[in-house]
Coordinates of C-alpha atoms in Angstrom, one line a residue:
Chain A
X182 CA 163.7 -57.3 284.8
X183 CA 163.5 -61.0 285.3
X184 CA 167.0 -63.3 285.3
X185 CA 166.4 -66.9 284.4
X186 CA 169.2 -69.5 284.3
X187 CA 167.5 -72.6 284.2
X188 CA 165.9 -74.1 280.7
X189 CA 162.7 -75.6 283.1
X190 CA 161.8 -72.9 284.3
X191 CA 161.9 -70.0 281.5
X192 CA 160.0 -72.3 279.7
X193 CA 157.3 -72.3 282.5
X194 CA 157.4 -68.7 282.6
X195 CA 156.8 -68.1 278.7
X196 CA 153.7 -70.7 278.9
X197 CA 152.2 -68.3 281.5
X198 CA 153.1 -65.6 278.6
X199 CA 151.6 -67.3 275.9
X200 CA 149.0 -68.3 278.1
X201 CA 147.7 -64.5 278.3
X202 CA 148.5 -64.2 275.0
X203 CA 151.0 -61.9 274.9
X204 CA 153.9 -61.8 272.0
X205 CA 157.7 -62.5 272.9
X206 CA 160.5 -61.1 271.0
X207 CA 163.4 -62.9 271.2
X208 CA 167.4 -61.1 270.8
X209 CA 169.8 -64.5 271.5
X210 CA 172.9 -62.9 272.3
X211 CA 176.7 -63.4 273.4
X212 CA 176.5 -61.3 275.7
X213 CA 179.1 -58.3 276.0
X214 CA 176.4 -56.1 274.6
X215 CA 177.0 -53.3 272.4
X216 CA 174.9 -50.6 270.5
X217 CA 174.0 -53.4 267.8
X218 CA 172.7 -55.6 270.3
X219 CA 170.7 -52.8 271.9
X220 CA 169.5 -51.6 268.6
X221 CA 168.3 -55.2 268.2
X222 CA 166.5 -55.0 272.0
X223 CA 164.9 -51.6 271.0
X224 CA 163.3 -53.2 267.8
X225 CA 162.1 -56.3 269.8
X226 CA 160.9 -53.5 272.7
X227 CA 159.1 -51.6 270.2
X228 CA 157.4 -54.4 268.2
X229 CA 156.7 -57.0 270.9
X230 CA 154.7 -57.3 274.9
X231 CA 157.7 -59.2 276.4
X232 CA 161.4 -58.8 275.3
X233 CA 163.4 -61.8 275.9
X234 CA 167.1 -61.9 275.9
X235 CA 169.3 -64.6 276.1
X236 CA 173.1 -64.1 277.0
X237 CA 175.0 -67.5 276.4
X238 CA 178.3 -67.7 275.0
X239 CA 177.8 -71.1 273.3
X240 CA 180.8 -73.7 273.4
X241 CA 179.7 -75.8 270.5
X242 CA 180.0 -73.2 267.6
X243 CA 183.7 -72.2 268.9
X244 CA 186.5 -74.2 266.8
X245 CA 189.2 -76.0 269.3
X246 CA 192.1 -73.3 268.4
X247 CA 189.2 -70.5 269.0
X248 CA 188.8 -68.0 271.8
X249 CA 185.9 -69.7 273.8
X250 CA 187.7 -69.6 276.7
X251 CA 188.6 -65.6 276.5
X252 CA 185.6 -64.6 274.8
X253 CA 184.5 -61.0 276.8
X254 CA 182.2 -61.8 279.4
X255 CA 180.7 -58.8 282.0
X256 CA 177.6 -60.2 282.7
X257 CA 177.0 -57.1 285.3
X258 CA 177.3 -54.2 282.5
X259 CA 175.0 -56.6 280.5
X260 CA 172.2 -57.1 282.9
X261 CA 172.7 -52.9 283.3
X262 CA 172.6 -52.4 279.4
X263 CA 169.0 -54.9 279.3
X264 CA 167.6 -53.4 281.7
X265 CA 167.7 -50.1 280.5
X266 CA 167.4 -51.0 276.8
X267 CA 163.5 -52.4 277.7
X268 CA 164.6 -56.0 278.3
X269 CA 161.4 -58.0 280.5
X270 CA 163.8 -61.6 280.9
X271 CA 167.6 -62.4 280.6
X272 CA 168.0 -65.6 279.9
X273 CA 171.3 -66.8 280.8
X274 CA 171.9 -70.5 281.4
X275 CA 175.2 -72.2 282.3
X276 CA 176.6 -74.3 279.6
X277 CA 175.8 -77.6 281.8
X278 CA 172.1 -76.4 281.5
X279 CA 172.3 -75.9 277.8
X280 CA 174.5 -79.3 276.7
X281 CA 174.0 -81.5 279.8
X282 CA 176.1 -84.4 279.7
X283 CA 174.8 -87.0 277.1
X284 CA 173.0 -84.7 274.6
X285 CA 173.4 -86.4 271.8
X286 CA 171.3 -84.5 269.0
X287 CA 172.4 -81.7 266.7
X288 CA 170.7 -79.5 264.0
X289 CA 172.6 -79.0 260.9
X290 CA 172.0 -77.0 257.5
X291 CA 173.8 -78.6 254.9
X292 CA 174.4 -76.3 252.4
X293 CA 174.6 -72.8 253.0
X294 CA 176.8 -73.6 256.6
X295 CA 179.5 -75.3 254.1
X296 CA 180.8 -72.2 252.7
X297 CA 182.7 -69.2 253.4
X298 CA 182.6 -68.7 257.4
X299 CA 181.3 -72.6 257.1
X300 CA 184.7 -73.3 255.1
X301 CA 187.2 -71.7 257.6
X302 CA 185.2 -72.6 261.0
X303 CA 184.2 -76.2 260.0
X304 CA 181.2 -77.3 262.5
X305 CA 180.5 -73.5 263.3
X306 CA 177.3 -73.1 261.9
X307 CA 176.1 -76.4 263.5
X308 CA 176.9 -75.6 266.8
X309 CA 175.1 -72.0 265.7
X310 CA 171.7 -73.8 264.7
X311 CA 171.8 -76.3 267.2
X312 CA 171.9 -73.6 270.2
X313 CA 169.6 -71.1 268.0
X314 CA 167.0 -74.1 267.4
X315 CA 166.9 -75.1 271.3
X316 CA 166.9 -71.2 272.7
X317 CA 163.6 -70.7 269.9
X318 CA 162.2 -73.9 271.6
X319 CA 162.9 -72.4 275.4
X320 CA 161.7 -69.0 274.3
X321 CA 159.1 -69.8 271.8
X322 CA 159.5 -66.4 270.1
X323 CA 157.1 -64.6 267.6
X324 CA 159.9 -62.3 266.2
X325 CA 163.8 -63.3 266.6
X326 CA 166.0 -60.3 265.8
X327 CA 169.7 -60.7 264.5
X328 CA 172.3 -58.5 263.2
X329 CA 172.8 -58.2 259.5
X330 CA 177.0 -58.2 260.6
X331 CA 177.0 -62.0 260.9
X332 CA 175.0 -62.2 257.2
X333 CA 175.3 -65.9 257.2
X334 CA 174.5 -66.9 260.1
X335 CA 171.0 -64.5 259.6
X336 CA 170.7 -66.5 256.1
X337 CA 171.3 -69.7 257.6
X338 CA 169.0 -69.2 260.4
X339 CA 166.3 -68.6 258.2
X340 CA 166.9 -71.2 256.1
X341 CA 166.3 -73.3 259.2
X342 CA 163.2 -71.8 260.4
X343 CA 161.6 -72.4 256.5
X344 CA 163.2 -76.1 256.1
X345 CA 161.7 -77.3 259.7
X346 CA 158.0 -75.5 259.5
X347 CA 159.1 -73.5 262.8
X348 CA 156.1 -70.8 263.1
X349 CA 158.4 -67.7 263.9
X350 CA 159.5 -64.7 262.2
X351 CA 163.1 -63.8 261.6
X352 CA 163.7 -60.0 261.6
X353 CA 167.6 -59.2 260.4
X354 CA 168.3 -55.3 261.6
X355 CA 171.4 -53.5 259.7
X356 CA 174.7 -53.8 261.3
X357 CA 175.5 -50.7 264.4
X358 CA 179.0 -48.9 263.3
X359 CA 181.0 -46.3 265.3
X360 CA 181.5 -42.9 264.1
X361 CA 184.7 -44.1 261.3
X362 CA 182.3 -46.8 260.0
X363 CA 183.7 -50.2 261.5
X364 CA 181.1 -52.6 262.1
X365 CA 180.4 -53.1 265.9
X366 CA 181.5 -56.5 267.0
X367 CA 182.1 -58.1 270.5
X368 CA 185.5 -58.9 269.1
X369 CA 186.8 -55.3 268.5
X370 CA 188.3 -54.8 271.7
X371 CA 190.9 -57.1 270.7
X372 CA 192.3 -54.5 268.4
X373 CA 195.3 -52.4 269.3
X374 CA 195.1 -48.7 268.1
X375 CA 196.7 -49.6 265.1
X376 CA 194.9 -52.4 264.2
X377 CA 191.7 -50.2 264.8
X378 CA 192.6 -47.8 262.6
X379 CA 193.2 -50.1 259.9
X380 CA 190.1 -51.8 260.3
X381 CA 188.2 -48.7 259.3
X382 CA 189.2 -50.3 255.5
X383 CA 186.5 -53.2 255.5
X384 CA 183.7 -50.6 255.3
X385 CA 185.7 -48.2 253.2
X386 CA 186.3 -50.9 250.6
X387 CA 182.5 -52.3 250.5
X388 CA 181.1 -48.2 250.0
X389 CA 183.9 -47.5 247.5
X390 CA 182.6 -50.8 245.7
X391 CA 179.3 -50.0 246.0
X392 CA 180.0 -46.9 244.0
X393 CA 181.5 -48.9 241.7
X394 CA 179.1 -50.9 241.2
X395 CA 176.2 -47.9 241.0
X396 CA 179.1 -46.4 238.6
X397 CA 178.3 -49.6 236.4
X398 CA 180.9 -51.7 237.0
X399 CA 178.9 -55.3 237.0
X400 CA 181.7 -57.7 236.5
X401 CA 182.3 -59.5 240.0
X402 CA 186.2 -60.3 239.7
X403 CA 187.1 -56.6 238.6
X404 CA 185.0 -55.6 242.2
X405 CA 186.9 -58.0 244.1
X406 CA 190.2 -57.3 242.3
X407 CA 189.5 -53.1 243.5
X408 CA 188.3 -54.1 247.3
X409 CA 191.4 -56.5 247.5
X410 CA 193.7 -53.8 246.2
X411 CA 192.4 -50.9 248.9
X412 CA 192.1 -53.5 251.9
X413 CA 195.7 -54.9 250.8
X414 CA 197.3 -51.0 251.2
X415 CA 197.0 -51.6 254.7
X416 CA 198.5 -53.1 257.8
X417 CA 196.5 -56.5 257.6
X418 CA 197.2 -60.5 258.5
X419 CA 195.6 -61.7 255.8
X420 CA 192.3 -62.0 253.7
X421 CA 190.1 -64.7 254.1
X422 CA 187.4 -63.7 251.4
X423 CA 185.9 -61.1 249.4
X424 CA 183.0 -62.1 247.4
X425 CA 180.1 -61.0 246.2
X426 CA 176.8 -63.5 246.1
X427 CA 173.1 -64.3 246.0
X428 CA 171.2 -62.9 248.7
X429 CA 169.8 -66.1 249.9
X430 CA 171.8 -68.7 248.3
X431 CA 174.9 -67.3 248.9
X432 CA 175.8 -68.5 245.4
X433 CA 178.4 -66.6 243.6
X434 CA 177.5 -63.9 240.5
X435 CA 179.4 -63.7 237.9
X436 CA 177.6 -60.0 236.9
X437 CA 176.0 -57.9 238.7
X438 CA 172.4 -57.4 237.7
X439 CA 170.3 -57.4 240.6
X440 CA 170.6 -57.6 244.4
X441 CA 173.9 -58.6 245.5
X442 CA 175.8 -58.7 248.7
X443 CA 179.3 -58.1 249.3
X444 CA 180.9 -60.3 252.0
X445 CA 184.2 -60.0 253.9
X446 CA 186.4 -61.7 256.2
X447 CA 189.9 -60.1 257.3
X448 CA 192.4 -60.9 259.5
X449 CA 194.0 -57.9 261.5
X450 CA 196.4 -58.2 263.9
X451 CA 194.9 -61.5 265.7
X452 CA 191.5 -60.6 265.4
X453 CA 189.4 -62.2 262.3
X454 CA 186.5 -58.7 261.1
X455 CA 183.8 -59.6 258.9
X456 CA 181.8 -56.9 257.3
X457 CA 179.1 -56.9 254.5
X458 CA 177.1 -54.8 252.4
X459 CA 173.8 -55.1 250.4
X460 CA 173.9 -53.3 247.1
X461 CA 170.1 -53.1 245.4
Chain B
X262 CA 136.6 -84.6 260.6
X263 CA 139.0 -82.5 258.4
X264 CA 142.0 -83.5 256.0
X265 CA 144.4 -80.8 255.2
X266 CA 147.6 -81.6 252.9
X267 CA 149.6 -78.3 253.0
X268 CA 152.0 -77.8 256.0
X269 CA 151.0 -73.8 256.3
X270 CA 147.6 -74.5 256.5
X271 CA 147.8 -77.0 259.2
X272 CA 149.8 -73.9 261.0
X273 CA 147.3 -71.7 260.9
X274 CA 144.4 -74.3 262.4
X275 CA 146.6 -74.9 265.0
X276 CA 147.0 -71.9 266.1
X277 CA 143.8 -71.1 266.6
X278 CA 143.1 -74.1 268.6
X279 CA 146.1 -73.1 271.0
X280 CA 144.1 -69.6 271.1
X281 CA 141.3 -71.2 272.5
X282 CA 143.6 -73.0 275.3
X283 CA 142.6 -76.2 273.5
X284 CA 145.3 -79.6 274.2
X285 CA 146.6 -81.2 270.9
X286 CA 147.2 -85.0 271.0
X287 CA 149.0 -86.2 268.0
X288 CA 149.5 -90.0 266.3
X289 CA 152.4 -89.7 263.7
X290 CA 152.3 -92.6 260.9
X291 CA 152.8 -93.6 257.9
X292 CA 149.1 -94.7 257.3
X293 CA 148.4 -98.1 256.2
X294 CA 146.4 -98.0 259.9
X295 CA 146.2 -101.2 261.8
X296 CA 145.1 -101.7 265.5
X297 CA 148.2 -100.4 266.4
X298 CA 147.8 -96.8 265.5
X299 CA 144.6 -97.2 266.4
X300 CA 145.1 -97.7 270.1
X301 CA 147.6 -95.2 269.8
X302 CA 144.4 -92.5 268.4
X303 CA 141.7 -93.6 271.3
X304 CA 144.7 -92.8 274.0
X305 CA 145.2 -89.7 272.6
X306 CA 141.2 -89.0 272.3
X307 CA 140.9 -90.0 275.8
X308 CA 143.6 -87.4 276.4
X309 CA 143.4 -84.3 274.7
X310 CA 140.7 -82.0 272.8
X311 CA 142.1 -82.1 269.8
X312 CA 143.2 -85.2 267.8
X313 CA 145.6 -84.6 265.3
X314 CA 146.9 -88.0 262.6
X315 CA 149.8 -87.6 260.6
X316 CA 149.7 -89.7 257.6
X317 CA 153.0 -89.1 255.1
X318 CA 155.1 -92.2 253.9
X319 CA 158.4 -89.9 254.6
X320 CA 160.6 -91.0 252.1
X321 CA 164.2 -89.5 253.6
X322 CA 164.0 -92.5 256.3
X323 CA 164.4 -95.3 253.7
X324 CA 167.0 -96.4 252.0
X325 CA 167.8 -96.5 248.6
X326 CA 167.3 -100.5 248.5
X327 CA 164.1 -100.4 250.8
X328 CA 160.2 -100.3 250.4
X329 CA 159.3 -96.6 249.9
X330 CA 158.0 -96.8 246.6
X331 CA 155.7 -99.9 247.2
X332 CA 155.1 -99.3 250.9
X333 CA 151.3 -100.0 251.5
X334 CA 148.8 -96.8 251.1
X335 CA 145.2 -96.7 251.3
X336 CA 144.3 -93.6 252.1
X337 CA 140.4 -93.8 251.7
X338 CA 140.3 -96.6 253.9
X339 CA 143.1 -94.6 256.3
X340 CA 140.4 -92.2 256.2
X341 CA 137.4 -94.0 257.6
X342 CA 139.5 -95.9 260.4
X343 CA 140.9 -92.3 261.4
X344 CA 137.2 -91.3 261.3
X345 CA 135.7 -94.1 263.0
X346 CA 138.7 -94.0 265.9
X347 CA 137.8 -90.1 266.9
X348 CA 140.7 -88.2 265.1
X349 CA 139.9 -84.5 264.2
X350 CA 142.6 -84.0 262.2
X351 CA 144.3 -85.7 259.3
X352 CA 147.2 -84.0 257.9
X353 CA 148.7 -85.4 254.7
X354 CA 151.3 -83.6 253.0
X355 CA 152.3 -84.5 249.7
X356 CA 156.4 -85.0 249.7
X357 CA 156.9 -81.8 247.9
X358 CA 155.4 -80.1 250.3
X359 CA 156.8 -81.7 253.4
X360 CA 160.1 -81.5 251.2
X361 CA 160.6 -78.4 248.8
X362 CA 163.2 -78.0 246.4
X363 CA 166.5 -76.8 247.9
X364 CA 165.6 -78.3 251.8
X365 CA 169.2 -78.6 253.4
X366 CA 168.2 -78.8 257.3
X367 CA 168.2 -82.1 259.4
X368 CA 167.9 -83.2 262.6
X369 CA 170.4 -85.9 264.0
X370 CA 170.4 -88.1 267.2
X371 CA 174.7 -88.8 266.8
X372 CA 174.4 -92.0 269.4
X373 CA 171.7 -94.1 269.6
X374 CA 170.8 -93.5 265.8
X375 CA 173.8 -95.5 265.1
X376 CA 173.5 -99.1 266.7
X377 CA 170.8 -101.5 266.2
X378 CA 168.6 -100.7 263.1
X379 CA 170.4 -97.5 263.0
X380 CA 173.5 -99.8 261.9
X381 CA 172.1 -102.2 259.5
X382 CA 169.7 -98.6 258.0
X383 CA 172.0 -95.7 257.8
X384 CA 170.5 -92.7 257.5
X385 CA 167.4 -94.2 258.5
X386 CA 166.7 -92.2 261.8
X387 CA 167.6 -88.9 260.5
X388 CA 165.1 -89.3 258.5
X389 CA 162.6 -89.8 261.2
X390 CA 164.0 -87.1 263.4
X391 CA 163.8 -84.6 261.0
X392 CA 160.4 -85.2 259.9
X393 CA 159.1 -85.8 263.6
X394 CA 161.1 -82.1 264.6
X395 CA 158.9 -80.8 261.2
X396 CA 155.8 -82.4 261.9
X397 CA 156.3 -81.3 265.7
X398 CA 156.7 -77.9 264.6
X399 CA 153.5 -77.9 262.6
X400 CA 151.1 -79.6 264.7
X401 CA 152.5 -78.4 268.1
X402 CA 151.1 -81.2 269.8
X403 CA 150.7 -81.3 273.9
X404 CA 151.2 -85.3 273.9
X405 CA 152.6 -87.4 271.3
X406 CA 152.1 -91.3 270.3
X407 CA 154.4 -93.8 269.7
X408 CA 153.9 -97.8 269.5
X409 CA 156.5 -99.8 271.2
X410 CA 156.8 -101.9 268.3
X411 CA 159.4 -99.2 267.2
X412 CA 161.4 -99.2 270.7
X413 CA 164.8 -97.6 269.3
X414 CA 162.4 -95.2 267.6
X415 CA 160.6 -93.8 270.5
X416 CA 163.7 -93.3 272.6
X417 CA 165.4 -91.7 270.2
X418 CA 162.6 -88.8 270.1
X419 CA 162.7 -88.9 273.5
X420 CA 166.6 -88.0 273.2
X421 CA 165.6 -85.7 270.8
X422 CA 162.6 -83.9 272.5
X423 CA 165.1 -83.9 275.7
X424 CA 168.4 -82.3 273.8
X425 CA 166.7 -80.0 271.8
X426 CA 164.1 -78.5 275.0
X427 CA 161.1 -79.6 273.2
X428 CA 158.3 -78.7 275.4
X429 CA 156.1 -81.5 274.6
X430 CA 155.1 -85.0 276.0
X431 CA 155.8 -88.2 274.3
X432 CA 153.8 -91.3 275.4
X433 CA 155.1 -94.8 274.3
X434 CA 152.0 -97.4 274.2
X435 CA 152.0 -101.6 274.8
X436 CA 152.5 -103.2 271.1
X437 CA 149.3 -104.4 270.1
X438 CA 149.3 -107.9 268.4
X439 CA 147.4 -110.7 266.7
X440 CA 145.9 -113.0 268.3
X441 CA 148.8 -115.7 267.6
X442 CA 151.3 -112.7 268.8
X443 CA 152.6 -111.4 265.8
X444 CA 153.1 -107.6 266.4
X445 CA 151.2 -105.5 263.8
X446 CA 152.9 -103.9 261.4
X447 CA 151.9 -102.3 258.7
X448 CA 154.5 -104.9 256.3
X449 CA 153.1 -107.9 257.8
X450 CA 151.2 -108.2 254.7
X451 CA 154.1 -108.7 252.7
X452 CA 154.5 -112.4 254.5
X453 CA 152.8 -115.3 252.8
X454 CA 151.1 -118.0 254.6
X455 CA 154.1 -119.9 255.5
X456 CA 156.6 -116.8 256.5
X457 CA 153.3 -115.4 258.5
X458 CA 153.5 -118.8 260.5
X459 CA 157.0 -118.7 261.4
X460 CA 156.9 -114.7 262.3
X461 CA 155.3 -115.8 265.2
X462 CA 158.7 -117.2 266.5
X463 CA 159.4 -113.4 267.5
X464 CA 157.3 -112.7 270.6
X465 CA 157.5 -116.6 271.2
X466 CA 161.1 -116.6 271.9
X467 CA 160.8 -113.4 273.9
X468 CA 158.3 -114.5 276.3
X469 CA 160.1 -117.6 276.7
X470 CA 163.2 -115.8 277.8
X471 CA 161.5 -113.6 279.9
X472 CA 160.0 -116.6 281.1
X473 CA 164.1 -117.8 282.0
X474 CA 165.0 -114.4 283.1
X475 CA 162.2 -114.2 285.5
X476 CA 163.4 -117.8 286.6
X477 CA 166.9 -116.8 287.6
X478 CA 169.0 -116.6 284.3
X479 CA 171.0 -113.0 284.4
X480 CA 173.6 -113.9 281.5
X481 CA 173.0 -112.3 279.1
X482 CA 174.5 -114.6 276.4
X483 CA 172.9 -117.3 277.7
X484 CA 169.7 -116.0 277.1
X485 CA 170.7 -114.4 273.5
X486 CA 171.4 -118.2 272.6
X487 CA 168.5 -119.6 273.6
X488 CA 166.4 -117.2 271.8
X489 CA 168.7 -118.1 269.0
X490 CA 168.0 -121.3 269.2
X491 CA 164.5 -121.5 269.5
X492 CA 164.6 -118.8 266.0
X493 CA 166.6 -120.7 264.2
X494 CA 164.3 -123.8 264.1
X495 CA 161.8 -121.5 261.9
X496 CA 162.5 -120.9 258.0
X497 CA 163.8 -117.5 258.4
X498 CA 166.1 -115.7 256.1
X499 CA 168.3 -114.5 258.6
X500 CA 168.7 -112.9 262.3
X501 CA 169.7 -109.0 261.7
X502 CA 170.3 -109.1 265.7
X503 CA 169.2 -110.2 269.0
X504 CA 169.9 -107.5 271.7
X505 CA 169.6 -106.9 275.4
X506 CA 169.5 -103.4 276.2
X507 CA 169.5 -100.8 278.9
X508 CA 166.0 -98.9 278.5
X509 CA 167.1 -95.4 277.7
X510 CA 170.6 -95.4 276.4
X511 CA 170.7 -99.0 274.9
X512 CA 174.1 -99.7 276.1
X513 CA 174.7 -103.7 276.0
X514 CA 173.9 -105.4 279.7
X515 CA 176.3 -108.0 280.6
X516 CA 174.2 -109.6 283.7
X517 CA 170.7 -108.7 284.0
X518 CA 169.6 -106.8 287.6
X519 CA 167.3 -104.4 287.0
X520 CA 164.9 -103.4 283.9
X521 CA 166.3 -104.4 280.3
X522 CA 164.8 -104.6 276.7
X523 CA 165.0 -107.3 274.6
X524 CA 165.4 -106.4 270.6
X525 CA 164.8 -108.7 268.0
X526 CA 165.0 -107.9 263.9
X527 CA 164.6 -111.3 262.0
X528 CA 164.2 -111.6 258.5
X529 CA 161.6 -114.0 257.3
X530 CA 161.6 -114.0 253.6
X531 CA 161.7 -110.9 252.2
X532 CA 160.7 -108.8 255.4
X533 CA 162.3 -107.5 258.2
X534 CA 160.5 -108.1 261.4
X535 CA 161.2 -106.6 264.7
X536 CA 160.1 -107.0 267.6
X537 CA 160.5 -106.0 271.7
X538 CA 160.0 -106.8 274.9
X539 CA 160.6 -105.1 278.4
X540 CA 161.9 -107.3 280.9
X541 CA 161.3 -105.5 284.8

């Protein structure tokens, strides 16, 4: 396994790929790696020559007040977890290589980003397709994998790749959960054991609803008012949103008809959780 | 020599060139063809195996008051000049297809885009960003083609091709001109015989102050009001600006030392001419 920091030079290194005509699948990550990355690698391994991965905990989709700065970083146990996973490159630059001082040029979705993670992390989803757009120029990937966890961002993303004629597919794998059902997230090991306990009510909430829903319940407030009442019965800062929406245009349904998903944002203890579910 | 008009289809071709290790060279315009473009298509035949010309009249980078609807277009003729000059290639998407319903991505240069004709056209190089980043995407060129006519233009997809780790050349060509000077552009035909006359003031001033420059005269005002001057003894509408520049980031030169552009936009009756010169 290969470690490239510089921009320059991966990009050399993929033209000698492409050169022998070899596919590259692509898994941009955080870093602090966890079963959903590596679920992410293993699909890339399986369906691709060379497996790229790209650990950069990117400044510019971090709000001011956000945890940038104490965002988990081991890059050590990552490189361990690549390598066994199947990864061929780690791509890990500095964030001097990524934004060196002048850039000046941004890539921004106008519509989609506006909403719901968009509306409480204002200039997120910019600094997400910015990075996203530049690593898929370094890495020039054939298949990108992403977790269906951050659902947005995975619909944004797209959006982005159809709307600028990039020639790469986007392949969105289901969200990794522990054993009690909470969605695996970087972020988790912020939780006390309270607070992970609790947390177990996200998922709980979307299956109950999605039972509801197959039950025949179709009208969207009733849903939200039920997932609103279970996640309010326990020890929780706060709800940021429950809604249910198009697929791709995130737009809201008023009934239920066809393919839906259920997204969620909660606050517990100091640690924002989002969750989602698709219901067919 | 082939046309094609839908963006996927260009994709394809493409990519079976770059499977056959061929180079792409590739001429963005707006057609309307003039010298110009055309030295800009025998560089890139000289240079490259494949020839590709863009020829879409991309309507996001004018304004609401400007010239998109009645900007000159002759494609049959665009044909047989791109014919005649060696291209392989023409692609000419229709604006829905450049365009689909429900497009929400851009590309935007948040510095340089705003000074100069970026100030007096807002939005205008958004417009050409994201539609270069598109048409980049599609033709995948090895080199790319820009006059000098459009200096703010070309350095701000240099900026772009830079902060967003395009791995692709851009090459910025001499201006080609009448004989009397005038730099071609595709709306000098909106001048009648008079205006045409007194367009030629442009390069006239400009290599008169390079003339004083290259004599010893490093103030910068100085030489802004002789150029001035000698415009303002033409029937012009009005001068948008006369700017000297630092090559690359455009930042205002007090005292000339080294290399510095000279930018001139000048209304002469209803057009707006600009014009450029390097000073080294």
């Amino acid at each position: 396994m290969k470690i490239i920091k510089k921009p320059y030079k991966l990009t050399a290194r993929i033209k000698a790929i492409k050169k022998n005509g070899k596919t590259v699948g692509f898994v941009p990550t955080m870093g602090s790696l966890h079963e959903g990355h590596i679920s992410l690698i293993k699909k890339a391994r399986k369906e691709n020559e060379i497996v790229v991965l790209s650990i950069f905990v990117n400044p510019t989709q971090f709000g001011p007040k956000e945890d940038y700065k104490k965002y988990p970083r081991n890059f050590s146990r990552d490189k361990a977890i690549a390598k066994k996973a199947g990864v061929d490159i780690v791509f890990a630059p500095s964030a001097e290589n990524m934004y060196p001082e002048g850039v000046s040029t941004c890539v921004e979705e106008t519509n989609l980003s506006k909403i719901l993670e968009g509306a409480i992390r204002p200039g997120h989803f910019k600094g997400v397709t910015t990075v996203v757009l530049k690593l898929f120029n370094i890495v020039q990937p054939d298949i990108s994998y992403f977790g269906q966890k951050d659902y947005q961002q995975a619909v944004i993303i797209k959006k982005m790749v159809k709307d600028l004629n990039l020639d790469t597919n986007i392949k969105v794998l289901p969200t990794v959960r522990e054993k009690d059902s909470l969605a695996l997230s970087s972020r988790n090991i912020y939780l006390n054991q309270e607070e992970r306990k609790s947390a177990t009510i996200l998922c709980h909430s979307l299956t109950s609803a999605k039972k509801l829903i197959e039950n025949g319940l179709t009208n969207t407030e009733e849903v939200k008012k039920k997932i609103r009442t279970m996640i309010k019965k326990e020890k929780i800062s706060g709800i940021d949103y429950i809604e249910i929406r198009e697929l791709e245009t995130l737009q809201p349904v008023k009934k239920i008809t066809g393919k839906v998903v259920i997204l969620l944002a909660v606050r517990i203890g100091k640690v924002r959780l989002l969750d989602n579910m698709i219901i067919k």
